[in-house]
Coordinates of C-alpha atoms in Angstrom, one line a residue:
Chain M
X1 CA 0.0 0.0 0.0
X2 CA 0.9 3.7 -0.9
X3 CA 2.7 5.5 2.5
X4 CA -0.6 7.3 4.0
X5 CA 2.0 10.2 4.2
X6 CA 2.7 10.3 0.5
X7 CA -0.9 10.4 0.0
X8 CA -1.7 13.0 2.6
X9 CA 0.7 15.4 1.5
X10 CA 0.0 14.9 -2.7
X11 CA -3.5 15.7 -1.7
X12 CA -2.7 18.7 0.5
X13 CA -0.2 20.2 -2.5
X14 CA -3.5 19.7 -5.0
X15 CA -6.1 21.1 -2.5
X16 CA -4.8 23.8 -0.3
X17 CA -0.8 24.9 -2.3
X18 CA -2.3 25.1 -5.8
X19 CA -0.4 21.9 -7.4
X20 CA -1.6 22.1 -11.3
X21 CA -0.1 20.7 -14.5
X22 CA -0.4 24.6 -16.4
X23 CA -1.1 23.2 -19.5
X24 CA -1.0 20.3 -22.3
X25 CA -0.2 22.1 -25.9
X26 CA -0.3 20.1 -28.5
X27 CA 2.0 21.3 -30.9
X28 CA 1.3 21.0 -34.5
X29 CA 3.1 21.8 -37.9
X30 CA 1.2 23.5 -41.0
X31 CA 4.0 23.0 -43.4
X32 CA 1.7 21.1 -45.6
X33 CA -1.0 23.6 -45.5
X34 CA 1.2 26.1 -47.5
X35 CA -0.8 27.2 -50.7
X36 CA -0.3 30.1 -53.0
X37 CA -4.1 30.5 -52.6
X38 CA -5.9 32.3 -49.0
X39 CA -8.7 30.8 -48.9
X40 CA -7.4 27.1 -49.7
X41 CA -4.3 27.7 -47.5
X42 CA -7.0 28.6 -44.2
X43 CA -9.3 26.2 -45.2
X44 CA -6.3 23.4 -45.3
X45 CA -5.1 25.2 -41.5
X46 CA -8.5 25.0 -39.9
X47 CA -8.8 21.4 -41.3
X48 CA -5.2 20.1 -39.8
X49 CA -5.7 21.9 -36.7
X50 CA -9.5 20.2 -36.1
X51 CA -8.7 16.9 -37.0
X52 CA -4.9 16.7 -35.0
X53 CA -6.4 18.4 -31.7
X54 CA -9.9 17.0 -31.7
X55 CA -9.9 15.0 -28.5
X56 CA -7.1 17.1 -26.8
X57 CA -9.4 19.0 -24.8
X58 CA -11.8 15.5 -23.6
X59 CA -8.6 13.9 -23.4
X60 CA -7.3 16.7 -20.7
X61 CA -10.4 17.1 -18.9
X62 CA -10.3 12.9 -18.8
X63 CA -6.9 12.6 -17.2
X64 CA -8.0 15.7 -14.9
X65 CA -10.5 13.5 -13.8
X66 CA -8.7 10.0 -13.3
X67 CA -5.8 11.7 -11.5
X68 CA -7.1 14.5 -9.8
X69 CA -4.8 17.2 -10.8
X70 CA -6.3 20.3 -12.1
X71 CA -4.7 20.8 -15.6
X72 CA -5.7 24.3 -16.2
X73 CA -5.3 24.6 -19.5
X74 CA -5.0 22.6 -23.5
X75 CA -4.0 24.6 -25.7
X76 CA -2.5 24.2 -29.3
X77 CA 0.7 25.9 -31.0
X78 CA 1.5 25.7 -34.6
X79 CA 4.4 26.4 -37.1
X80 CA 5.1 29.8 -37.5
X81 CA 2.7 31.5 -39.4
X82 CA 5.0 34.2 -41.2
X83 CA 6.3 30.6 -43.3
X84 CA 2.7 29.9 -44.1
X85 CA 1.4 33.2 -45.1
X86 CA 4.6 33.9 -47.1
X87 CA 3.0 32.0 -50.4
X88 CA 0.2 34.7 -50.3
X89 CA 2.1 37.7 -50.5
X90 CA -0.8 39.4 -51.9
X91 CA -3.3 38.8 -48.9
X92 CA -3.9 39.8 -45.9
X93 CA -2.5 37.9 -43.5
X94 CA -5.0 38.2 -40.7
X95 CA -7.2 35.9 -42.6
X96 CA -5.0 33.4 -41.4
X97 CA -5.6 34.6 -37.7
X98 CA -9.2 34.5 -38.1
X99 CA -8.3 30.4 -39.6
X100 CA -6.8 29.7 -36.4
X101 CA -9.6 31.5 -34.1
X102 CA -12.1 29.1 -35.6
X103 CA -9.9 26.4 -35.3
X104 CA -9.3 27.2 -31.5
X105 CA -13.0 27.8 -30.9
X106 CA -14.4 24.1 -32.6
X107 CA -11.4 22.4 -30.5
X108 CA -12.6 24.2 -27.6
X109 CA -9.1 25.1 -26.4
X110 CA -8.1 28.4 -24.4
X111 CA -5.3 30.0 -26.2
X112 CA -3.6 28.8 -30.1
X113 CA -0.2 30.5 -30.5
X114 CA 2.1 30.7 -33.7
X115 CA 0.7 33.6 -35.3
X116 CA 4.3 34.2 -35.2
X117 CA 7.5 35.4 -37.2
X118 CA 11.4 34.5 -36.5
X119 CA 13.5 37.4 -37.9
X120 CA 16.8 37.2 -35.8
X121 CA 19.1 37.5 -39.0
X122 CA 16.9 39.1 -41.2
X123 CA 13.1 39.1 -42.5
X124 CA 12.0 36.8 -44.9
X125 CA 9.6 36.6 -47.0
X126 CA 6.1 37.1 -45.4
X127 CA 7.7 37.9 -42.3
X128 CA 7.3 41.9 -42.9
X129 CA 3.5 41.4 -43.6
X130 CA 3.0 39.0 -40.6
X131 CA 4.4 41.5 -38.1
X132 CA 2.8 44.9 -39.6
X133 CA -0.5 42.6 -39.1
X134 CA -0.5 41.2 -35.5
X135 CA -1.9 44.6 -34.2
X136 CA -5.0 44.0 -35.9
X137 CA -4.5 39.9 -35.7
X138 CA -4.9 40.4 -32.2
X139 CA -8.1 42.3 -32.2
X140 CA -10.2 40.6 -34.7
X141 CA -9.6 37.1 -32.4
X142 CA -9.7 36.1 -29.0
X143 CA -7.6 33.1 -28.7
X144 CA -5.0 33.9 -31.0
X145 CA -1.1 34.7 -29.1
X146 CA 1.8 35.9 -31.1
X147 CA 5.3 36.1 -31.2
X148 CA 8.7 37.4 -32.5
X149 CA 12.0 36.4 -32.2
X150 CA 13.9 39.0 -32.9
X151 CA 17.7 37.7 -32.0
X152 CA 19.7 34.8 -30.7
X153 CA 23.0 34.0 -29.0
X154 CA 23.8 32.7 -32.6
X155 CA 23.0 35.8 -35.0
X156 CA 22.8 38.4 -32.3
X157 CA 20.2 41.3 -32.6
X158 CA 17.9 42.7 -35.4
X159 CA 17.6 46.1 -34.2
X160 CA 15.4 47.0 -37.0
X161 CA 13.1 44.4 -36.1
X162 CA 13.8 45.5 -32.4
X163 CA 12.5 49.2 -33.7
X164 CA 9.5 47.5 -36.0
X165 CA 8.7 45.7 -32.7
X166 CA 8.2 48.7 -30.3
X167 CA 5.5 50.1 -32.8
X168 CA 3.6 47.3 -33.2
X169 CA 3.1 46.8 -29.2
X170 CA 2.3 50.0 -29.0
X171 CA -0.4 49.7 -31.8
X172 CA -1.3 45.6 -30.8
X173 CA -2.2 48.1 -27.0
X174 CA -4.1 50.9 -29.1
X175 CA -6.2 48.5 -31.3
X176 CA -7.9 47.0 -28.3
X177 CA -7.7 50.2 -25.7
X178 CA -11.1 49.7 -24.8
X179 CA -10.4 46.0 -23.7
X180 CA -7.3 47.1 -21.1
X181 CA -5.4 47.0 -24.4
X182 CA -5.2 42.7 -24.1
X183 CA -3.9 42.6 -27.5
X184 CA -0.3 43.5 -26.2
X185 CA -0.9 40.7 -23.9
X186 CA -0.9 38.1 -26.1
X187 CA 2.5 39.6 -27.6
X188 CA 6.0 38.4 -26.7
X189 CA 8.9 39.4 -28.3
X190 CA 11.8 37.1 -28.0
X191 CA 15.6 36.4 -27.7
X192 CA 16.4 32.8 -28.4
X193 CA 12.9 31.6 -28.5
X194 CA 12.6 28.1 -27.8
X195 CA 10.4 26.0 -30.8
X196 CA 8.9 23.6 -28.0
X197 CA 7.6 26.1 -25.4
X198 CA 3.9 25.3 -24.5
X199 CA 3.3 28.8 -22.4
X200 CA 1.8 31.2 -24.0
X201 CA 1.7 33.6 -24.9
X202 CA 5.0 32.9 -26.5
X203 CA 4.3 29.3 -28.1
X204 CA 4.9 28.4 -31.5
X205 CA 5.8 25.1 -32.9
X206 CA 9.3 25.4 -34.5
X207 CA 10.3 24.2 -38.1
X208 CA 12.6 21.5 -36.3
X209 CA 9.5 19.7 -34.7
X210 CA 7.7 16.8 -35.7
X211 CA 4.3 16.5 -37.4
X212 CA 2.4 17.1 -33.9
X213 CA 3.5 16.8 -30.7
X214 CA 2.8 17.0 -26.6
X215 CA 4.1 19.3 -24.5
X216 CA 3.7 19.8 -21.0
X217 CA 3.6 22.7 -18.4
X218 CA 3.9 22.0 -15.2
X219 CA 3.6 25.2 -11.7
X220 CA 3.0 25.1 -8.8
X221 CA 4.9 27.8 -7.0
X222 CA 2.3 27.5 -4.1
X223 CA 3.9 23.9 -3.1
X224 CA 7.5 25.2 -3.1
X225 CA 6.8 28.5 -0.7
X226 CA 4.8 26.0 1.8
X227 CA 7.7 23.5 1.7
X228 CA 10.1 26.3 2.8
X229 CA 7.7 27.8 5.3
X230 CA 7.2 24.9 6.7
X231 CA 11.2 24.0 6.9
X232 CA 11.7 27.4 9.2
X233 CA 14.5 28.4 10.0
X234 CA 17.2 26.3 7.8
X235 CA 19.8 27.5 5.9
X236 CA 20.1 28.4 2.5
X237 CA 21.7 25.0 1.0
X238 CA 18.9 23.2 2.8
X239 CA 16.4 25.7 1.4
X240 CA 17.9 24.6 -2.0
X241 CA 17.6 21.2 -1.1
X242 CA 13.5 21.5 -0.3
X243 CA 12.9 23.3 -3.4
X244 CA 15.2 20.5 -6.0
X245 CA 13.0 17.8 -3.7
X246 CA 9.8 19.7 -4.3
X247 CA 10.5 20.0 -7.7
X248 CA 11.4 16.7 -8.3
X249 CA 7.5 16.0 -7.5
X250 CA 5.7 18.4 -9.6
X251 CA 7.8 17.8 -12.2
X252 CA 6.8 14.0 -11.8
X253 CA 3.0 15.0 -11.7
X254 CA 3.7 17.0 -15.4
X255 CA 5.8 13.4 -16.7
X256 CA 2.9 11.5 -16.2
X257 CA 0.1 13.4 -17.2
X258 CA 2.6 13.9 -20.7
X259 CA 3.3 10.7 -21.4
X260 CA -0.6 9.9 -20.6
X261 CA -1.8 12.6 -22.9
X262 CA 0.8 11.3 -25.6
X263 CA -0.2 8.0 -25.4
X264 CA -4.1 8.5 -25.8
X265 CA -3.9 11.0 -28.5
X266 CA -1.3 9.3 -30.1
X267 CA 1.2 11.8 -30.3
X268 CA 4.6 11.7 -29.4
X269 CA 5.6 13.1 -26.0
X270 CA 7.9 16.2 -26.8
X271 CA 9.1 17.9 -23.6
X272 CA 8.3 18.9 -19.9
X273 CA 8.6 22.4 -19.1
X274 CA 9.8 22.6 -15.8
X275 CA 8.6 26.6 -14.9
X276 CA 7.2 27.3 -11.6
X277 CA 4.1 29.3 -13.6
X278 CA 2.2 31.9 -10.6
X279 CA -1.2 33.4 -10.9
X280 CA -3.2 36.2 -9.2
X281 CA -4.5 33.8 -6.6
X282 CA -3.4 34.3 -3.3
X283 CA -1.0 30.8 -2.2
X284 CA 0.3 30.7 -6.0
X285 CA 2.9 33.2 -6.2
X286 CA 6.8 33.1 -7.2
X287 CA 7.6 36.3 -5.4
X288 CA 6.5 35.1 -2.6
X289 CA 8.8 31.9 -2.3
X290 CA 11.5 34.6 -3.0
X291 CA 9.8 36.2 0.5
X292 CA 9.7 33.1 2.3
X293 CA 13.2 32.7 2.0
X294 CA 14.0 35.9 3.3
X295 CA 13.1 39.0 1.5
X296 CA 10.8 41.6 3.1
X297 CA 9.3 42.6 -0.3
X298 CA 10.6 41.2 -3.6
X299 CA 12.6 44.1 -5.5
X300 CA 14.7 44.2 -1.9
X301 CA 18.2 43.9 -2.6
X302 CA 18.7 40.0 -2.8
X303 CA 15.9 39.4 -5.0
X304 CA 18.3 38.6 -7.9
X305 CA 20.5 36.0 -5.5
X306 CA 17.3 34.4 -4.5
X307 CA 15.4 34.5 -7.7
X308 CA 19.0 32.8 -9.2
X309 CA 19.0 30.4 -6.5
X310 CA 15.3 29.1 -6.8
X311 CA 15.6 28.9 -11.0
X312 CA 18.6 26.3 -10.6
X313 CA 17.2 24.6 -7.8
X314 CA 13.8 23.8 -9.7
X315 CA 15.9 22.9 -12.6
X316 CA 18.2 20.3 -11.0
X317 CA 15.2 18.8 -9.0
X318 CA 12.7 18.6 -12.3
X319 CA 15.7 17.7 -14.8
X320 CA 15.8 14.0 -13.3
X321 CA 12.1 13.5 -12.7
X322 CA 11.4 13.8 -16.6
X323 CA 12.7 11.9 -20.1
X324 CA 12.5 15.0 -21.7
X325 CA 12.7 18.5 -20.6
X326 CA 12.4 21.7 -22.5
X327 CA 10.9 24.9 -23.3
X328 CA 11.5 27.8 -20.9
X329 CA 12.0 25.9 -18.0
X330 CA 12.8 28.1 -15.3
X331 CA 10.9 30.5 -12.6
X332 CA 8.4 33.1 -14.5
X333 CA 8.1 36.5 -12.6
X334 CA 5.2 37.7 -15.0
X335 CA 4.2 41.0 -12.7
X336 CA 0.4 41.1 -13.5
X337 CA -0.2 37.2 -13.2
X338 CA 1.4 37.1 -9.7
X339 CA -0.3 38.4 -6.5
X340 CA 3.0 39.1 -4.9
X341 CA 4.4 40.4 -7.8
X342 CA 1.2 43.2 -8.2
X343 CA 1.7 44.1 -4.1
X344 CA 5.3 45.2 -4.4
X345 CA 4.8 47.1 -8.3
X346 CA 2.0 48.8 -6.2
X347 CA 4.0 50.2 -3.3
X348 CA 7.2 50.2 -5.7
X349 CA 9.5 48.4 -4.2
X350 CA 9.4 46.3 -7.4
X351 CA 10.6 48.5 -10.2
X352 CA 11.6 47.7 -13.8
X353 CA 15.2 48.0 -13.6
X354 CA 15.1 45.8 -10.9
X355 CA 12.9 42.9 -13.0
X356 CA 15.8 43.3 -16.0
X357 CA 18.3 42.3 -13.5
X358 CA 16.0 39.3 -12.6
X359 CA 15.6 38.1 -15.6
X360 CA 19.0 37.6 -16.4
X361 CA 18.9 34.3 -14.1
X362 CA 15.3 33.4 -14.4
X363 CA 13.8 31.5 -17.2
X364 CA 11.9 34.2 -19.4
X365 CA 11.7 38.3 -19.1
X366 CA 10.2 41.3 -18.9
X367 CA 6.7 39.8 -18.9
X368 CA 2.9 41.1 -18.1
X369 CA 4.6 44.9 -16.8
X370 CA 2.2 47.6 -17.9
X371 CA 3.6 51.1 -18.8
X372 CA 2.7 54.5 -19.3
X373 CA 0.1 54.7 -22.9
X374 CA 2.0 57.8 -23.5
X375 CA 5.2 55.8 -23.9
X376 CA 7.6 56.5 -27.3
X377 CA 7.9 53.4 -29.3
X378 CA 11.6 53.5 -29.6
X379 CA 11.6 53.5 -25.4
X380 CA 9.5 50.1 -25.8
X381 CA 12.2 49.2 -29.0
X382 CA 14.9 50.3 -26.5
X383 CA 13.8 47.8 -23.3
X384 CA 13.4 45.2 -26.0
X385 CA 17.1 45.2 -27.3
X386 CA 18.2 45.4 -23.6
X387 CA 16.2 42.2 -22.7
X388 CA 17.2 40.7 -25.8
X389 CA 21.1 41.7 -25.1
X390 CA 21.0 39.7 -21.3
X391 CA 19.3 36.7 -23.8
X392 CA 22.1 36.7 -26.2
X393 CA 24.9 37.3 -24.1
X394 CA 23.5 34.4 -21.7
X395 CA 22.8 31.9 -24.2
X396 CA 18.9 31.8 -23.0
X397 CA 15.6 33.1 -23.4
X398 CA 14.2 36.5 -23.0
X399 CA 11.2 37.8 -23.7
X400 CA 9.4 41.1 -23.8
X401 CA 5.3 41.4 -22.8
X402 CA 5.2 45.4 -22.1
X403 CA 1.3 46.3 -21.9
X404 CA 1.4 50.3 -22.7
X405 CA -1.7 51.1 -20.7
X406 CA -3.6 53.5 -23.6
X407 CA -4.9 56.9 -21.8
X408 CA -3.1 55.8 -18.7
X409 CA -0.1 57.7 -16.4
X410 CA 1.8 55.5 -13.7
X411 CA -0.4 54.7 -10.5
X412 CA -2.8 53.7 -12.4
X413 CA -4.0 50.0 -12.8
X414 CA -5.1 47.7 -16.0
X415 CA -7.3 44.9 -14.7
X416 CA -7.2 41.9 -17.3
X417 CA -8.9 39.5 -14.8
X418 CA -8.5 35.8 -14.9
X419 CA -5.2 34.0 -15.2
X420 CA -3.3 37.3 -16.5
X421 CA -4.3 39.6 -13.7
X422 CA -4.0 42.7 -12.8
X423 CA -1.3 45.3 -12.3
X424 CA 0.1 48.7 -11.6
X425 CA 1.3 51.5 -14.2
X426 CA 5.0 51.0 -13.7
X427 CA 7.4 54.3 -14.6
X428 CA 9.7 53.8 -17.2
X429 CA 13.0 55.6 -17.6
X430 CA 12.1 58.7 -19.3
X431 CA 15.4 59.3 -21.1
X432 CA 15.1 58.6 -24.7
X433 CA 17.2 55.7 -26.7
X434 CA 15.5 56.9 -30.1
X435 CA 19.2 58.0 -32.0
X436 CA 20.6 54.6 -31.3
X437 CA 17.0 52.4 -32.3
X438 CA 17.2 54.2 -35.7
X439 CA 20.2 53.2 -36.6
X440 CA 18.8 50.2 -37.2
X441 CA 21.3 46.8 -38.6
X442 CA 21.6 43.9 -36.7
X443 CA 24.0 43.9 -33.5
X444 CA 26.9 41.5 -34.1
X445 CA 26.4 38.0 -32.4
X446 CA 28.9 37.6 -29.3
X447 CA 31.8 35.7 -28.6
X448 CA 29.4 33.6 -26.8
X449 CA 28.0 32.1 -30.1
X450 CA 31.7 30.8 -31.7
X451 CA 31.7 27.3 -29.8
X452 CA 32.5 25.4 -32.6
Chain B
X1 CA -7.5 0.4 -12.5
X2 CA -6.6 1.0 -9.0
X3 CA -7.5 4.3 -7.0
X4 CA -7.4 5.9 -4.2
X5 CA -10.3 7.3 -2.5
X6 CA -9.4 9.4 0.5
X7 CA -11.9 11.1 3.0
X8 CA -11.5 13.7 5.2
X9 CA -13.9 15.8 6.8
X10 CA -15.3 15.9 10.9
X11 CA -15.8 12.2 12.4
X12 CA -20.0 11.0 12.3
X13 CA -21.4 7.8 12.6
X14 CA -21.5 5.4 9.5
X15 CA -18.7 7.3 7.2
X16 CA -16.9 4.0 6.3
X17 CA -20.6 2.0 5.8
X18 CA -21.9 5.2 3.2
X19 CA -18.5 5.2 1.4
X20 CA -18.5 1.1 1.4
X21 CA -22.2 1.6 0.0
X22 CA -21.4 3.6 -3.0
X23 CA -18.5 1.1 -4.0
X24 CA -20.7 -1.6 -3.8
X25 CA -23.0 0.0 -5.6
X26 CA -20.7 0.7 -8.6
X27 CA -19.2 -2.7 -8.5
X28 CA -15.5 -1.3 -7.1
X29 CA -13.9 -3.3 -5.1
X30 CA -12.3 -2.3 -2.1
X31 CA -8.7 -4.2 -1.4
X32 CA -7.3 -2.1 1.2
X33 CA -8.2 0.7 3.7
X34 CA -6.5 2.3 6.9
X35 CA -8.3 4.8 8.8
X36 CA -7.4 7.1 12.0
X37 CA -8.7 9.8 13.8
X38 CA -7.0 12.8 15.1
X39 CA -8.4 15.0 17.3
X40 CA -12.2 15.1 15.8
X41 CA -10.7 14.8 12.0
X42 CA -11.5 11.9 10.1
X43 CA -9.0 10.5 7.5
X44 CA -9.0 7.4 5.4
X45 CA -7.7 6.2 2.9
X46 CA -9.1 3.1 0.6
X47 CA -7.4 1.3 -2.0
X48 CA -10.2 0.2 -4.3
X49 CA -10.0 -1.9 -7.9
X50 CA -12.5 -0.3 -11.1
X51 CA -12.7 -1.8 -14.1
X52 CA -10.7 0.5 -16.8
X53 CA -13.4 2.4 -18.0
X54 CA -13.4 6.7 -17.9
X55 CA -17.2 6.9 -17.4
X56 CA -17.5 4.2 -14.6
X57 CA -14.5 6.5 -12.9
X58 CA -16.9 9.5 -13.3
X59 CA -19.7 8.1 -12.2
X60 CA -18.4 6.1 -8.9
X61 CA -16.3 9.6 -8.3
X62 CA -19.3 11.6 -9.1
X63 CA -21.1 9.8 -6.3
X64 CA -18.7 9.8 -3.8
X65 CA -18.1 13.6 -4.1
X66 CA -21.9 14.1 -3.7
X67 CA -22.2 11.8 -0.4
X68 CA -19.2 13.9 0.8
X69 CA -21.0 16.7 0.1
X70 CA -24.0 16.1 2.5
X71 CA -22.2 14.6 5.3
X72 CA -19.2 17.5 5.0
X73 CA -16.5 15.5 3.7
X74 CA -14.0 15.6 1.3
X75 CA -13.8 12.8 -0.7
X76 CA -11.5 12.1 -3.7
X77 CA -10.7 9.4 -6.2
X78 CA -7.5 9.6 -7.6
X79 CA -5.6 7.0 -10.1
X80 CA -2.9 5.7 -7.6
X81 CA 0.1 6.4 -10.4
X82 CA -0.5 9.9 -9.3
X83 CA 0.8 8.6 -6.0
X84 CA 3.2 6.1 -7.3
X85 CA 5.2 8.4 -9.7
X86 CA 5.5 11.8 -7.2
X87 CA 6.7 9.3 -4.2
X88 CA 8.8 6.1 -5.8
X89 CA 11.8 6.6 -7.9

């Protein structure tokens, strides 16, 4: 028989620490949907999509059931849509955003990502026309999330995509101003983007993958901050210990409900992602494991030694619990999604500069901070190349989800509700970095990238 | 399959005879169980065997949840590789 113990404690993590599996994305390429013709090219997306994902959500909602682990989320992410689009270089490519919104709505998923572009070295055909169109992508459809990777370690920074991409935030935030300006929500802009991530909104399912594929999410945050409350007063290496051992569990929770998932859809089993994933509810935040190890308020000096310490600990203790791991894998400080996160922006002793440094030793970036409306595009192109510079430099991903809050001036709030929160108008350094964004070129890949 | 059913809640009268009822009822059969009582809490913890079937699962857990409900218990059914994989190497 099972140890009572085990069982106990599984049950309190589940009911009373917030122990989910985030999501299950299904991954799927549209390579052979490309067609020189719209309306064939949408109708062959919509098709693949449907038939691929069609039992992903009972599927979920099945193994939610049999194992009693709340998996919040299914959710599908396809090849990059700038490569489909490209053959109709004379239509509109929102039409192929309005493709994958039906598609999302007959699966019955919550989010379908890939309405995407990857221009690090250089736009390609299509690539252009994708990104000019994501502002208005994003308000014609509901479930649609997009991306742009606009450098890597490998062919260092497009800064004119870096400039093209402070615009269209700006404008993705306009089109839908009287919806708190969501559309820049479901934008990321990103340094070395990963091609198996299954968070959104940054997932997109990379040329390198197979046909389809499973990917899994795992969080929990709320189980790692009771472990170390409960431990006391330890010190830090056994702190470090509790969170690789805590780790190890959830990560184990996301392995099986993967390799379940794979097995009854009959898709292959891609990765785990091993992020600790917070939300707005109270019990469910990464800031406040950073607090329970010490920290008055995160954004106190030692946020980023904590912050650095928790990422690797979650990595070594989920790296052995799982065949595969992948995607962003790492701690996500997303300020609107994260009630800890929201209570220090609000009496500022969070402040942006402070989250830069964070993110150069947690998994992702600069993500769900909303700024003044009145913000210059080149200040938003400017905090992009910054994040994307700690991204290169570091060999990892960064990512950029800046909400300019249209009509709004810092102290002010944007209330998204639901899983992306709610948050504070942070200041932004009002100095401008316009001269050196229209330069425009590509900044020179580092040393960091000759390894071979 | 096999699953655990666990129930927690305030001790009463008749808690292991209601939950006994509903698997006998669905045709699950219980192999194991170990209960205990602290302070005036109630826990147990049943090992029970259910044909492989998703709805059977749904139902027998459907039940259960809604006898919990009117006795003020928490009851769950969970798949005991949930156990097995976050515990065992």
């Amino acid at each position: 028989m099972i140890n009572a113990k085990d069982i106990l404690e599984t049950l309190m993590m589940i009911q009373e620490e917030h122990l989910d599996v985030r999501t299950i994305t299904m991954g799927i390429s549209l390579l052979d949907c490309i067609d020189p013709n719209v309306n064939a090219a949408c109708t062959k997306v919509y098709d693949k999509i449907c038939y691929k994902a069609q039992n992903l959500v009972k599927t979920g909602e099945q193994l939610e059931r049999e194992y009693g682990v709340p998996i919040v989320n299914k959710r599908i992410s396809v090849t990059p849509m700038a490569m489909i689009a490209a053959a109709c270089p004379k239509d509109s490519p929102v039409l192929f955003a309005k493709a994958l919104e039906r598609a999302a709505q007959t699966t019955g998923v919550n989010f379908i990502g890939g309405y995407s572009a990857l221009v690090h070295k250089g736009f390609g055909p299509g690539d252009r026309a994708l990104i000019e169109s994501i502002p208005e992508a994003l308000s014609v459809t509901d479930h649609v999330c997009s991306s742009v990777n606009i450098g890597s370690t490998k062919t260092g920074i497009n800064l004119d995509a870096c400039k093209l991409m402070g615009r269209i935030v700006k404008q993705a935030a306009e089109k839908t101003a009287d919806r708190n300006c969501i559309g820049a929500a479901k934008l990321v802009v990103f340094c070395n983007a990963p091609e198996d991530n299954p968070f959104m909104a940054g997932a997109f399912h990379g040329p390198g993958e197979p046909d389809s594929v499973i990917n899994v999410g795992v969080s929990g945050p709320g189980v790692v901050s009771a472990a170390i409350q409960k431990a006391g007063n330890c010190n830090i290496t056994e702190v470090a210990d509790i969170i690789k051992k805590t780790a190890f569990k959830i990560t184990r929770v996301g392995q099986l409900i993967a390799y379940e998932a794979s097995k009854r859809l009959d898709v292959p089993f891609g990765i785990v992602d091993l992020s600790l994933a917070p939300t707005p509810a109270v019990g469910d935040s990464v800031a406040h494991i950073l607090e329970a190890m010490g920290l008055q308020s995160v954004g106190a000096p030692g946020t980023t030694a904590t912050l650095a310490l928790l990422n690797d600990a979650v990595k070594k203790g989920g790296v052995m619990a799982s065949s595969h791991v992948g995607g962003l894998s790492g701690a996500f400080i997303p300020v609107t999604e994260d009630a800890g996160m929201i209570d220090a922006a609000r009496s500022g002793a969070l402040t942006i500069e402070k989250l830069e440094a964070m993110t150069a030793v947690c998994s992702v970036g600069l993500d769900m901070i909303v700024v003044p409306g009145d913000l210059p595009a080149e200040s938003i192109s400017g905090i992009i190349a910054d994040e994307a510079a700690i991204g290169m430099v570091n060999s990892k991903t960064t990512a950029v989800r800046l909400i300019p809050a249209i009509g709004k001036k810092v102290g002010e709030e944007l209330n998204f509700g639901g899983l992306l929160g709610t948050g504070p108008v942070m200041p932004v350094n009002p100095n401008s970095p316009a001269a050196f964004i229209n330069r425009g070129g590509r900044i020179p890949a580092p040393m960091q990238s000759l390894k071979n | 399959m096999r699953a655990v059913v666990t129930v927690v809640g305030k001790d009463c009268v008749g808690i292991l005879a209601s939950v006994s009822a509903v698997c006998s009822e669905c045709g699950v059969n219980i192999t194991d169980v170990t209960q205990s009582i602290l302070r005036d809490m109630f826990v147990m913890i049943m090992m029970v065997e259910l044909a492989d079937r998703s709805a059977l699962l749904a139902d027998f857990s459907g039940r259960l949840q809604k006898m919990g409900k009117d006795k003020g218990l928490r009851i769950q059914v969970m798949h005991e590789d949930i156990f097995n994989t976050m515990h065992r190497i």
